Amino acid sequence: MPEAKKMEQFACPSCGSGMEFNPESGQLKCTHCGNLQALIAGSKVVAHEFTGTVASHLLQPITAQALQVSCSGCGSVVAFEPPEVAGICSFCGTAIVAAPKAADPLIAPDGVLPVKLPKPGALNQVKQWLSSRWFAPNALKKMAQPEGINGVYLPFWAYYCHSESDYTGERGEHYYVTETYTERDDDGNTVERTREVQQTRWYSASGHVSGDFNNVLIAATKSVPEQRLNKLQPWDLGSLRGYEPAYLAGFRAQRYQIELAEGFEKAKMVMQQEIEETVREDIGGDEQRISGISTAYSNIFFLHLLLPVWIGAYRFQGKVYHVVVNARTGDVQGERPYSKWKIAGLVVGILAVVILLVILSHK
C-alpha cells in the first residue's frame, strides 16, 4: 500500500509542515497553514483467532516512522510520530530523558476510535471538574492549562468467544412458619403474639449453560488505575474505524503492558460474573448456592484497539495523581489530594470570625 506509507509522513502537501489529526473535521490539518487533507479510508475492523502464539504478520511497528521512549518513572512505553517529542510522561509527570528509538514490533492495532473532543473542549471539561474540588492544591490547576494534558491512545484488548459451562449447586425455596413469642404491651403486661418467619428448603441442582460473548473489553495498560478507566465507559465501539496510522498524528500511543494471553485471563473473570448470573437463573428458586462451575471456551477471537483519552499527571507529596478525559464523550475521571494549608487556612479563618463575634457580643 504505497499510498498509506506516503500518508505516514504526515507532511502538508501545500507547505511541507507537519500535520495533525483534527477532531473537528476528522481530517489531517496542517499546523502551519491550516490545510486539510482527508485520511485514507481504513480497512474494516477484523478480529483474529486467539491461539497460543501470535502470527508473525500481526507483529509490526505501530507506524513506519514511529519512535518510542520508555519512562524511567513508571515504565510506560509510548510511541509517537515526529515532529512530536517525548517531553513529560503523560502517566506520572516525570521528564523523559531516554533517547527515542525506532518503535519495536507489537501486535498491530486493528481498530481505533478517532478523537472526537478537541483539546480546548477537554480543557473546559477539566476546568469544570476542578471547580467542584474544594481544597485542591494549586498544583492541580496546572491540569487546566494547555500543557497540562496530552492526547494519548490507550491500548485495549477486545475478546469474543463461546462458552459451555457445567455447574453444581443448590436451589433454595422459601416457606413460612408461624412463630409464637411474648412481649410487653404499652401497659407493661406480658402478652403472647405470633409472626410469620421465613425459612428455606434447599435442593440439589446441576445443569449446563452456554453463552456468546462480544466485545469483552480489557484495558491493556497498567499506568492508569483500572477502576478509573472502567468509569470512563461506555465507549462507542460502534464508531470504530480500521486502524490508520494518520490518526496518531499529533497524539501518542501507549504500548500495551498486559499481553494478549494475560488479557484473556482477565476477560475470563469478567465473563465468569455473567456466567454465574446465567447459572443462578438456570437454578431458579428464591435463592441459589453455587458450589462449582466448569467452563470451556471456544471460537476465541480478539482485537487490539486504541481508545483515545486526554490525560494529565502530577506529583504531590511523593504520590502521582491522574486526571483522565474520555476523548469521545468528555467524561472526566480523576483523583485529587487535599491541601492541608488551604484547610488550615479555612479553619483559622472560621476561628477568627467566631472570636470576633464573641468579642462583639460582649460589648
PDB file of C-alpha atoms in Angstrom, residues 41-311:
ATOM      1  CA  ALA A  41     -10.098   5.074   4.424  1.00  0.00           C
ATOM      2  CA  GLY A  42      -9.021   2.463   6.937  1.00  0.00           C
ATOM      3  CA  SER A  43      -9.697  -1.205   6.379  1.00  0.00           C
ATOM      4  CA  LYS A  44     -12.543  -2.967   8.143  1.00  0.00           C
ATOM      5  CA  VAL A  45     -12.015  -3.995  11.738  1.00  0.00           C
ATOM      6  CA  VAL A  46     -11.449  -7.745  11.511  1.00  0.00           C
ATOM      7  CA  ALA A  47     -10.866  -9.922  14.588  1.00  0.00           C
ATOM      8  CA  HIS A  48      -8.090 -12.507  14.765  1.00  0.00           C
ATOM      9  CA  GLU A  49      -8.279 -16.042  16.071  1.00  0.00           C
ATOM     10  CA  PHE A  50      -6.815 -16.403  19.557  1.00  0.00           C
ATOM     11  CA  THR A  51      -4.175 -19.147  19.694  1.00  0.00           C
ATOM     12  CA  GLY A  52      -1.159 -19.913  21.827  1.00  0.00           C
ATOM     13  CA  THR A  53       1.145 -17.980  19.501  1.00  0.00           C
ATOM     14  CA  VAL A  54       0.800 -14.713  17.626  1.00  0.00           C
ATOM     15  CA  ALA A  55       1.188 -14.868  13.863  1.00  0.00           C
ATOM     16  CA  SER A  56       4.286 -13.036  12.648  1.00  0.00           C
ATOM     17  CA  HIS A  57       2.277 -10.913  10.208  1.00  0.00           C
ATOM     18  CA  LEU A  58       0.425  -9.393  13.179  1.00  0.00           C
ATOM     19  CA  LEU A  59       3.691  -8.049  14.632  1.00  0.00           C
ATOM     20  CA  GLN A  60       4.870  -4.731  13.251  1.00  0.00           C
ATOM     21  CA  PRO A  61       5.771  -1.177  14.355  1.00  0.00           C
ATOM     22  CA  ILE A  62       2.723   0.935  15.071  1.00  0.00           C
ATOM     23  CA  THR A  63       3.714   3.177  12.110  1.00  0.00           C
ATOM     24  CA  ALA A  64       6.641   3.083   9.719  1.00  0.00           C
ATOM     25  CA  GLN A  65       8.129   6.313  11.105  1.00  0.00           C
ATOM     26  CA  ALA A  66       7.180   5.912  14.775  1.00  0.00           C
ATOM     27  CA  LEU A  67       9.647   6.460  17.594  1.00  0.00           C
ATOM     28  CA  GLN A  68       9.179   5.157  21.127  1.00  0.00           C
ATOM     29  CA  VAL A  69      10.508   6.096  24.547  1.00  0.00           C
ATOM     30  CA  SER A  70      10.381   4.443  27.936  1.00  0.00           C
ATOM     31  CA  CYS A  71       9.629   6.420  31.086  1.00  0.00           C
ATOM     32  CA  SER A  72      12.114   5.818  33.895  1.00  0.00           C
ATOM     33  CA  GLY A  73       9.471   6.837  36.428  1.00  0.00           C
ATOM     34  CA  CYS A  74       6.621   4.415  35.693  1.00  0.00           C
ATOM     35  CA  GLY A  75       7.971   2.180  32.920  1.00  0.00           C
ATOM     36  CA  SER A  76       5.349   3.204  30.353  1.00  0.00           C
ATOM     37  CA  VAL A  77       6.362   2.928  26.696  1.00  0.00           C
ATOM     38  CA  VAL A  78       4.757   5.391  24.298  1.00  0.00           C
ATOM     39  CA  ALA A  79       5.095   5.734  20.560  1.00  0.00           C
ATOM     40  CA  PHE A  80       4.810   8.986  18.638  1.00  0.00           C
ATOM     41  CA  GLU A  81       5.392  10.393  15.197  1.00  0.00           C
ATOM     42  CA  PRO A  82       7.977  13.143  14.619  1.00  0.00           C
ATOM     43  CA  PRO A  83       7.862  16.106  14.949  1.00  0.00           C
ATOM     44  CA  GLU A  84       6.040  15.178  18.176  1.00  0.00           C
ATOM     45  CA  VAL A  85       8.524  14.860  21.056  1.00  0.00           C
ATOM     46  CA  ALA A  86       8.514  12.762  24.206  1.00  0.00           C
ATOM     47  CA  GLY A  87       8.553  15.625  26.735  1.00  0.00           C
ATOM     48  CA  ILE A  88       6.814  14.823  30.033  1.00  0.00           C
ATOM     49  CA  CYS A  89       5.381  11.383  30.743  1.00  0.00           C
ATOM     50  CA  SER A  90       1.592  11.553  30.469  1.00  0.00           C
ATOM     51  CA  PHE A  91       1.181   8.897  33.152  1.00  0.00           C
ATOM     52  CA  CYS A  92       3.424  10.033  36.010  1.00  0.00           C
ATOM     53  CA  GLY A  93       4.614  13.555  35.177  1.00  0.00           C
ATOM     54  CA  THR A  94       8.290  12.558  35.003  1.00  0.00           C
ATOM     55  CA  ALA A  95      10.521  14.311  32.472  1.00  0.00           C
ATOM     56  CA  ILE A  96      11.519  11.702  29.879  1.00  0.00           C
ATOM     57  CA  VAL A  97      15.275  11.772  29.369  1.00  0.00           C
ATOM     58  CA  ALA A  98      15.718   8.496  27.456  1.00  0.00           C
ATOM     59  CA  ALA A  99      16.630   8.909  23.798  1.00  0.00           C
ATOM     60  CA  PRO A 100      13.821   7.894  21.406  1.00  0.00           C
ATOM     61  CA  LYS A 101      14.375   4.821  19.258  1.00  0.00           C
ATOM     62  CA  ALA A 102      12.532   3.157  16.413  1.00  0.00           C
ATOM     63  CA  ALA A 103       9.303   1.602  17.664  1.00  0.00           C
ATOM     64  CA  ASP A 104       9.513  -2.111  18.454  1.00  0.00           C
ATOM     65  CA  PRO A 105       7.145  -4.509  16.674  1.00  0.00           C
ATOM     66  CA  LEU A 106       3.922  -5.265  18.517  1.00  0.00           C
ATOM     67  CA  ILE A 107       0.573  -6.853  17.770  1.00  0.00           C
ATOM     68  CA  ALA A 108      -0.622  -4.314  15.265  1.00  0.00           C
ATOM     69  CA  PRO A 109      -3.728  -2.304  16.172  1.00  0.00           C
ATOM     70  CA  ASP A 110      -6.876  -3.495  14.402  1.00  0.00           C
ATOM     71  CA  GLY A 111      -9.167  -0.612  15.197  1.00  0.00           C
ATOM     72  CA  VAL A 112      -9.115   2.917  16.528  1.00  0.00           C
ATOM     73  CA  LEU A 113     -11.721   5.259  17.943  1.00  0.00           C
ATOM     74  CA  PRO A 114     -10.771   8.656  16.487  1.00  0.00           C
ATOM     75  CA  VAL A 115     -10.530  11.571  18.888  1.00  0.00           C
ATOM     76  CA  LYS A 116     -13.841  13.443  18.896  1.00  0.00           C
ATOM     77  CA  LEU A 117     -13.271  16.015  21.660  1.00  0.00           C
ATOM     78  CA  PRO A 118     -10.564  18.566  20.748  1.00  0.00           C
ATOM     79  CA  LYS A 119      -8.079  19.776  23.326  1.00  0.00           C
ATOM     80  CA  PRO A 120      -9.884  23.078  24.123  1.00  0.00           C
ATOM     81  CA  GLY A 121     -13.051  21.109  24.867  1.00  0.00           C
ATOM     82  CA  ALA A 122     -11.126  18.713  27.097  1.00  0.00           C
ATOM     83  CA  LEU A 123      -9.607  21.646  28.985  1.00  0.00           C
ATOM     84  CA  ASN A 124     -13.075  23.106  29.584  1.00  0.00           C
ATOM     85  CA  GLN A 125     -14.220  19.762  30.980  1.00  0.00           C
ATOM     86  CA  VAL A 126     -11.210  19.670  33.304  1.00  0.00           C
ATOM     87  CA  LYS A 127     -11.902  23.234  34.471  1.00  0.00           C
ATOM     88  CA  GLN A 128     -15.499  22.312  35.332  1.00  0.00           C
ATOM     89  CA  TRP A 129     -14.267  19.254  37.190  1.00  0.00           C
ATOM     90  CA  LEU A 130     -11.752  21.357  39.123  1.00  0.00           C
ATOM     91  CA  SER A 131     -14.364  23.969  40.064  1.00  0.00           C
ATOM     92  CA  SER A 132     -16.139  21.435  42.288  1.00  0.00           C
ATOM     93  CA  ARG A 133     -12.929  20.288  44.044  1.00  0.00           C
ATOM     94  CA  TRP A 134     -12.542  22.326  47.182  1.00  0.00           C
ATOM     95  CA  PHE A 135      -9.198  22.437  48.984  1.00  0.00           C
ATOM     96  CA  ALA A 136      -7.355  21.040  45.957  1.00  0.00           C
ATOM     97  CA  PRO A 137      -3.669  22.067  45.853  1.00  0.00           C
ATOM     98  CA  ASN A 138      -2.579  24.705  43.359  1.00  0.00           C
ATOM     99  CA  ALA A 139      -0.540  22.067  41.530  1.00  0.00           C
ATOM    100  CA  LEU A 140      -3.790  20.508  40.337  1.00  0.00           C
ATOM    101  CA  LYS A 141      -4.717  23.694  38.491  1.00  0.00           C
ATOM    102  CA  LYS A 142      -1.921  23.003  36.014  1.00  0.00           C
ATOM    103  CA  MET A 143      -4.154  20.305  34.543  1.00  0.00           C
ATOM    104  CA  ALA A 144      -6.411  23.042  33.156  1.00  0.00           C
ATOM    105  CA  GLN A 145      -3.540  24.563  31.154  1.00  0.00           C
ATOM    106  CA  PRO A 146      -2.807  23.501  27.545  1.00  0.00           C
ATOM    107  CA  GLU A 147       0.475  21.907  28.606  1.00  0.00           C
ATOM    108  CA  GLY A 148      -1.254  20.080  31.451  1.00  0.00           C
ATOM    109  CA  ILE A 149      -2.869  17.336  29.361  1.00  0.00           C
ATOM    110  CA  ASN A 150      -1.815  15.286  26.353  1.00  0.00           C
ATOM    111  CA  GLY A 151      -3.726  13.240  23.823  1.00  0.00           C
ATOM    112  CA  VAL A 152      -2.948   9.536  24.219  1.00  0.00           C
ATOM    113  CA  TYR A 153      -4.405   6.434  22.627  1.00  0.00           C
ATOM    114  CA  LEU A 154      -4.603   3.733  25.287  1.00  0.00           C
ATOM    115  CA  PRO A 155      -4.352   0.039  24.342  1.00  0.00           C
ATOM    116  CA  PHE A 156      -7.278  -2.309  24.915  1.00  0.00           C
ATOM    117  CA  TRP A 157      -7.993  -5.944  24.062  1.00  0.00           C
ATOM    118  CA  ALA A 158     -11.486  -6.923  22.948  1.00  0.00           C
ATOM    119  CA  TYR A 159     -12.345 -10.623  23.146  1.00  0.00           C
ATOM    120  CA  TYR A 160     -15.082 -12.675  21.519  1.00  0.00           C
ATOM    121  CA  CYS A 161     -15.848 -16.304  22.358  1.00  0.00           C
ATOM    122  CA  HIS A 162     -18.396 -19.044  23.028  1.00  0.00           C
ATOM    123  CA  SER A 163     -18.678 -20.688  26.463  1.00  0.00           C
ATOM    124  CA  GLU A 164     -20.049 -24.023  27.662  1.00  0.00           C
ATOM    125  CA  SER A 165     -20.438 -24.411  31.442  1.00  0.00           C
ATOM    126  CA  ASP A 166     -21.402 -27.344  33.700  1.00  0.00           C
ATOM    127  CA  TYR A 167     -22.438 -26.406  37.213  1.00  0.00           C
ATOM    128  CA  THR A 168     -23.468 -27.902  40.547  1.00  0.00           C
ATOM    129  CA  GLY A 169     -25.239 -26.130  43.361  1.00  0.00           C
ATOM    130  CA  GLU A 170     -28.448 -25.837  45.352  1.00  0.00           C
ATOM    131  CA  ARG A 171     -31.836 -24.228  44.821  1.00  0.00           C
ATOM    132  CA  GLY A 172     -33.449 -22.565  47.817  1.00  0.00           C
ATOM    133  CA  GLU A 173     -37.236 -22.248  48.089  1.00  0.00           C
ATOM    134  CA  HIS A 174     -38.831 -20.112  50.738  1.00  0.00           C
ATOM    135  CA  TYR A 175     -41.671 -21.176  53.014  1.00  0.00           C
ATOM    136  CA  TYR A 176     -43.116 -19.623  56.164  1.00  0.00           C
ATOM    137  CA  VAL A 177     -43.862 -20.974  59.655  1.00  0.00           C
ATOM    138  CA  THR A 178     -45.860 -19.382  62.447  1.00  0.00           C
ATOM    139  CA  GLU A 179     -43.757 -18.497  65.479  1.00  0.00           C
ATOM    140  CA  THR A 180     -45.112 -17.606  68.911  1.00  0.00           C
ATOM    141  CA  TYR A 181     -43.343 -15.065  71.070  1.00  0.00           C
ATOM    142  CA  THR A 182     -44.039 -12.852  74.084  1.00  0.00           C
ATOM    143  CA  GLU A 183     -43.516  -9.160  74.652  1.00  0.00           C
ATOM    144  CA  ARG A 184     -44.742  -6.388  76.914  1.00  0.00           C
ATOM    145  CA  ASP A 185     -47.563  -4.139  75.766  1.00  0.00           C
ATOM    146  CA  ASP A 186     -47.891  -0.401  76.432  1.00  0.00           C
ATOM    147  CA  ASP A 187     -49.259  -1.109  79.898  1.00  0.00           C
ATOM    148  CA  GLY A 188     -46.366  -3.328  80.860  1.00  0.00           C
ATOM    149  CA  ASN A 189     -48.318  -6.586  80.649  1.00  0.00           C
ATOM    150  CA  THR A 190     -46.811  -9.706  79.104  1.00  0.00           C
ATOM    151  CA  VAL A 191     -48.725 -10.696  76.005  1.00  0.00           C
ATOM    152  CA  GLU A 192     -48.347 -13.563  73.577  1.00  0.00           C
ATOM    153  CA  ARG A 193     -48.148 -12.810  69.839  1.00  0.00           C
ATOM    154  CA  THR A 194     -47.441 -14.673  66.611  1.00  0.00           C
ATOM    155  CA  ARG A 195     -45.500 -13.837  63.487  1.00  0.00           C
ATOM    156  CA  GLU A 196     -44.623 -15.443  60.155  1.00  0.00           C
ATOM    157  CA  VAL A 197     -40.956 -16.412  59.880  1.00  0.00           C
ATOM    158  CA  GLN A 198     -39.258 -17.164  56.532  1.00  0.00           C
ATOM    159  CA  GLN A 199     -37.440 -20.492  56.210  1.00  0.00           C
ATOM    160  CA  THR A 200     -35.620 -22.011  53.222  1.00  0.00           C
ATOM    161  CA  ARG A 201     -35.604 -25.569  51.893  1.00  0.00           C
ATOM    162  CA  TRP A 202     -32.545 -26.473  49.838  1.00  0.00           C
ATOM    163  CA  TYR A 203     -32.498 -28.915  46.916  1.00  0.00           C
ATOM    164  CA  SER A 204     -29.531 -30.173  44.921  1.00  0.00           C
ATOM    165  CA  ALA A 205     -29.204 -28.655  41.460  1.00  0.00           C
ATOM    166  CA  SER A 206     -26.942 -29.214  38.467  1.00  0.00           C
ATOM    167  CA  GLY A 207     -27.063 -28.335  34.818  1.00  0.00           C
ATOM    168  CA  HIS A 208     -25.437 -26.855  31.749  1.00  0.00           C
ATOM    169  CA  VAL A 209     -25.490 -23.329  30.320  1.00  0.00           C
ATOM    170  CA  SER A 210     -23.856 -21.761  27.284  1.00  0.00           C
ATOM    171  CA  GLY A 211     -23.274 -18.249  26.063  1.00  0.00           C
ATOM    172  CA  ASP A 212     -21.689 -16.000  23.466  1.00  0.00           C
ATOM    173  CA  PHE A 213     -19.554 -13.028  24.452  1.00  0.00           C
ATOM    174  CA  ASN A 214     -18.784  -9.999  22.302  1.00  0.00           C
ATOM    175  CA  ASN A 215     -16.544  -7.009  22.946  1.00  0.00           C
ATOM    176  CA  VAL A 216     -15.272  -8.097  26.352  1.00  0.00           C
ATOM    177  CA  LEU A 217     -13.074  -5.042  26.773  1.00  0.00           C
ATOM    178  CA  ILE A 218      -9.876  -5.286  28.831  1.00  0.00           C
ATOM    179  CA  ALA A 219      -7.571  -2.320  29.382  1.00  0.00           C
ATOM    180  CA  ALA A 220      -4.033  -3.337  28.411  1.00  0.00           C
ATOM    181  CA  THR A 221      -2.434  -0.527  30.403  1.00  0.00           C
ATOM    182  CA  LYS A 222      -1.175  -0.586  33.989  1.00  0.00           C
ATOM    183  CA  SER A 223      -0.332   3.122  34.053  1.00  0.00           C
ATOM    184  CA  VAL A 224      -3.895   4.254  34.822  1.00  0.00           C
ATOM    185  CA  PRO A 225      -5.901   2.587  37.624  1.00  0.00           C
ATOM    186  CA  GLU A 226      -8.325   0.055  36.182  1.00  0.00           C
ATOM    187  CA  GLN A 227     -11.286   1.345  38.181  1.00  0.00           C
ATOM    188  CA  ARG A 228     -10.736   4.825  36.753  1.00  0.00           C
ATOM    189  CA  LEU A 229     -10.750   3.537  33.190  1.00  0.00           C
ATOM    190  CA  ASN A 230     -13.869   1.478  33.898  1.00  0.00           C
ATOM    191  CA  LYS A 231     -15.657   4.667  34.929  1.00  0.00           C
ATOM    192  CA  LEU A 232     -14.860   6.217  31.528  1.00  0.00           C
ATOM    193  CA  GLN A 233     -17.137   3.649  29.886  1.00  0.00           C
ATOM    194  CA  PRO A 234     -19.159   3.201  27.829  1.00  0.00           C
ATOM    195  CA  TRP A 235     -17.025   3.546  24.713  1.00  0.00           C
ATOM    196  CA  ASP A 236     -18.966   3.887  21.468  1.00  0.00           C
ATOM    197  CA  LEU A 237     -17.339   0.869  19.854  1.00  0.00           C
ATOM    198  CA  GLY A 238     -19.862   1.082  17.038  1.00  0.00           C
ATOM    199  CA  SER A 239     -17.789   4.033  15.758  1.00  0.00           C
ATOM    200  CA  LEU A 240     -14.561   2.031  15.494  1.00  0.00           C
ATOM    201  CA  ARG A 241     -12.523   2.612  12.355  1.00  0.00           C
ATOM    202  CA  GLY A 242      -9.975   0.318  10.808  1.00  0.00           C
ATOM    203  CA  TYR A 243      -6.559   1.340  12.113  1.00  0.00           C
ATOM    204  CA  GLU A 244      -4.890   4.013  10.012  1.00  0.00           C
ATOM    205  CA  PRO A 245      -1.519   5.456  11.179  1.00  0.00           C
ATOM    206  CA  ALA A 246      -2.623   9.008  10.339  1.00  0.00           C
ATOM    207  CA  TYR A 247      -4.953   9.002  13.364  1.00  0.00           C
ATOM    208  CA  LEU A 248      -1.811   9.151  15.523  1.00  0.00           C
ATOM    209  CA  ALA A 249      -0.584  12.410  14.007  1.00  0.00           C
ATOM    210  CA  GLY A 250      -0.182  14.799  16.949  1.00  0.00           C
ATOM    211  CA  PHE A 251      -1.035  12.122  19.508  1.00  0.00           C
ATOM    212  CA  ARG A 252       0.834   9.454  21.395  1.00  0.00           C
ATOM    213  CA  ALA A 253       0.021   5.780  21.617  1.00  0.00           C
ATOM    214  CA  GLN A 254       0.889   3.674  24.633  1.00  0.00           C
ATOM    215  CA  ARG A 255       2.305   0.212  24.061  1.00  0.00           C
ATOM    216  CA  TYR A 256       0.253  -2.489  25.770  1.00  0.00           C
ATOM    217  CA  GLN A 257       1.568  -3.534  29.199  1.00  0.00           C
ATOM    218  CA  ILE A 258      -0.773  -6.511  29.540  1.00  0.00           C
ATOM    219  CA  GLU A 259      -0.006  -9.204  26.997  1.00  0.00           C
ATOM    220  CA  LEU A 260      -2.701 -10.886  24.922  1.00  0.00           C
ATOM    221  CA  ALA A 261      -2.857 -14.130  26.941  1.00  0.00           C
ATOM    222  CA  GLU A 262      -2.896 -12.285  30.277  1.00  0.00           C
ATOM    223  CA  GLY A 263      -5.686 -10.099  28.966  1.00  0.00           C
ATOM    224  CA  PHE A 264      -7.794 -13.151  28.163  1.00  0.00           C
ATOM    225  CA  GLU A 265      -7.375 -14.415  31.731  1.00  0.00           C
ATOM    226  CA  LYS A 266      -8.775 -11.073  32.918  1.00  0.00           C
ATOM    227  CA  ALA A 267     -11.574 -11.393  30.356  1.00  0.00           C
ATOM    228  CA  LYS A 268     -12.459 -14.789  31.816  1.00  0.00           C
ATOM    229  CA  MET A 269     -13.003 -13.129  35.199  1.00  0.00           C
ATOM    230  CA  VAL A 270     -15.382 -10.637  33.579  1.00  0.00           C
ATOM    231  CA  MET A 271     -17.242 -13.381  31.703  1.00  0.00           C
ATOM    232  CA  GLN A 272     -17.382 -15.576  34.800  1.00  0.00           C
ATOM    233  CA  GLN A 273     -19.557 -12.990  36.542  1.00  0.00           C
ATOM    234  CA  GLU A 274     -22.079 -13.139  33.705  1.00  0.00           C
ATOM    235  CA  ILE A 275     -21.879 -16.939  33.610  1.00  0.00           C
ATOM    236  CA  GLU A 276     -22.673 -17.063  37.332  1.00  0.00           C
ATOM    237  CA  GLU A 277     -25.737 -14.890  36.764  1.00  0.00           C
ATOM    238  CA  THR A 278     -26.869 -17.245  33.986  1.00  0.00           C
ATOM    239  CA  VAL A 279     -26.329 -20.242  36.289  1.00  0.00           C
ATOM    240  CA  ARG A 280     -28.432 -18.617  39.029  1.00  0.00           C
ATOM    241  CA  GLU A 281     -31.248 -18.033  36.540  1.00  0.00           C
ATOM    242  CA  ASP A 282     -30.980 -21.656  35.429  1.00  0.00           C
ATOM    243  CA  ILE A 283     -31.081 -22.965  39.011  1.00  0.00           C
ATOM    244  CA  GLY A 284     -34.169 -20.890  39.734  1.00  0.00           C
ATOM    245  CA  GLY A 285     -35.962 -20.817  43.082  1.00  0.00           C
ATOM    246  CA  ASP A 286     -35.811 -17.993  45.581  1.00  0.00           C
ATOM    247  CA  GLU A 287     -32.127 -18.364  46.427  1.00  0.00           C
ATOM    248  CA  GLN A 288     -29.180 -20.106  44.841  1.00  0.00           C
ATOM    249  CA  ARG A 289     -25.925 -21.581  46.056  1.00  0.00           C
ATOM    250  CA  ILE A 290     -23.238 -22.363  43.504  1.00  0.00           C
ATOM    251  CA  SER A 291     -20.686 -24.946  44.549  1.00  0.00           C
ATOM    252  CA  GLY A 292     -18.836 -25.299  41.265  1.00  0.00           C
ATOM    253  CA  ILE A 293     -18.708 -24.160  37.639  1.00  0.00           C
ATOM    254  CA  SER A 294     -16.526 -25.739  34.961  1.00  0.00           C
ATOM    255  CA  THR A 295     -16.302 -23.642  31.779  1.00  0.00           C
ATOM    256  CA  ALA A 296     -14.778 -24.400  28.390  1.00  0.00           C
ATOM    257  CA  TYR A 297     -14.162 -21.556  25.930  1.00  0.00           C
ATOM    258  CA  SER A 298     -14.131 -21.963  22.141  1.00  0.00           C
ATOM    259  CA  ASN A 299     -14.184 -19.858  18.960  1.00  0.00           C
ATOM    260  CA  ILE A 300     -11.973 -17.274  20.671  1.00  0.00           C
ATOM    261  CA  PHE A 301     -11.118 -14.149  18.699  1.00  0.00           C
ATOM    262  CA  PHE A 302      -9.525 -10.842  19.656  1.00  0.00           C
ATOM    263  CA  LEU A 303      -8.942  -7.251  18.563  1.00  0.00           C
ATOM    264  CA  HIS A 304      -6.204  -4.816  19.543  1.00  0.00           C
ATOM    265  CA  LEU A 305      -7.913  -1.449  19.921  1.00  0.00           C
ATOM    266  CA  LEU A 306      -6.679   2.078  20.559  1.00  0.00           C
ATOM    267  CA  LEU A 307      -9.105   4.264  22.520  1.00  0.00           C
ATOM    268  CA  PRO A 308      -8.452   7.994  23.000  1.00  0.00           C
ATOM    269  CA  VAL A 309      -8.070   9.984  26.202  1.00  0.00           C
ATOM    270  CA  TRP A 310      -6.765  13.350  27.226  1.00  0.00           C
ATOM    271  CA  ILE A 311      -4.638  12.708  30.271  1.00  0.00           C
TER     272      ILE A 311
END
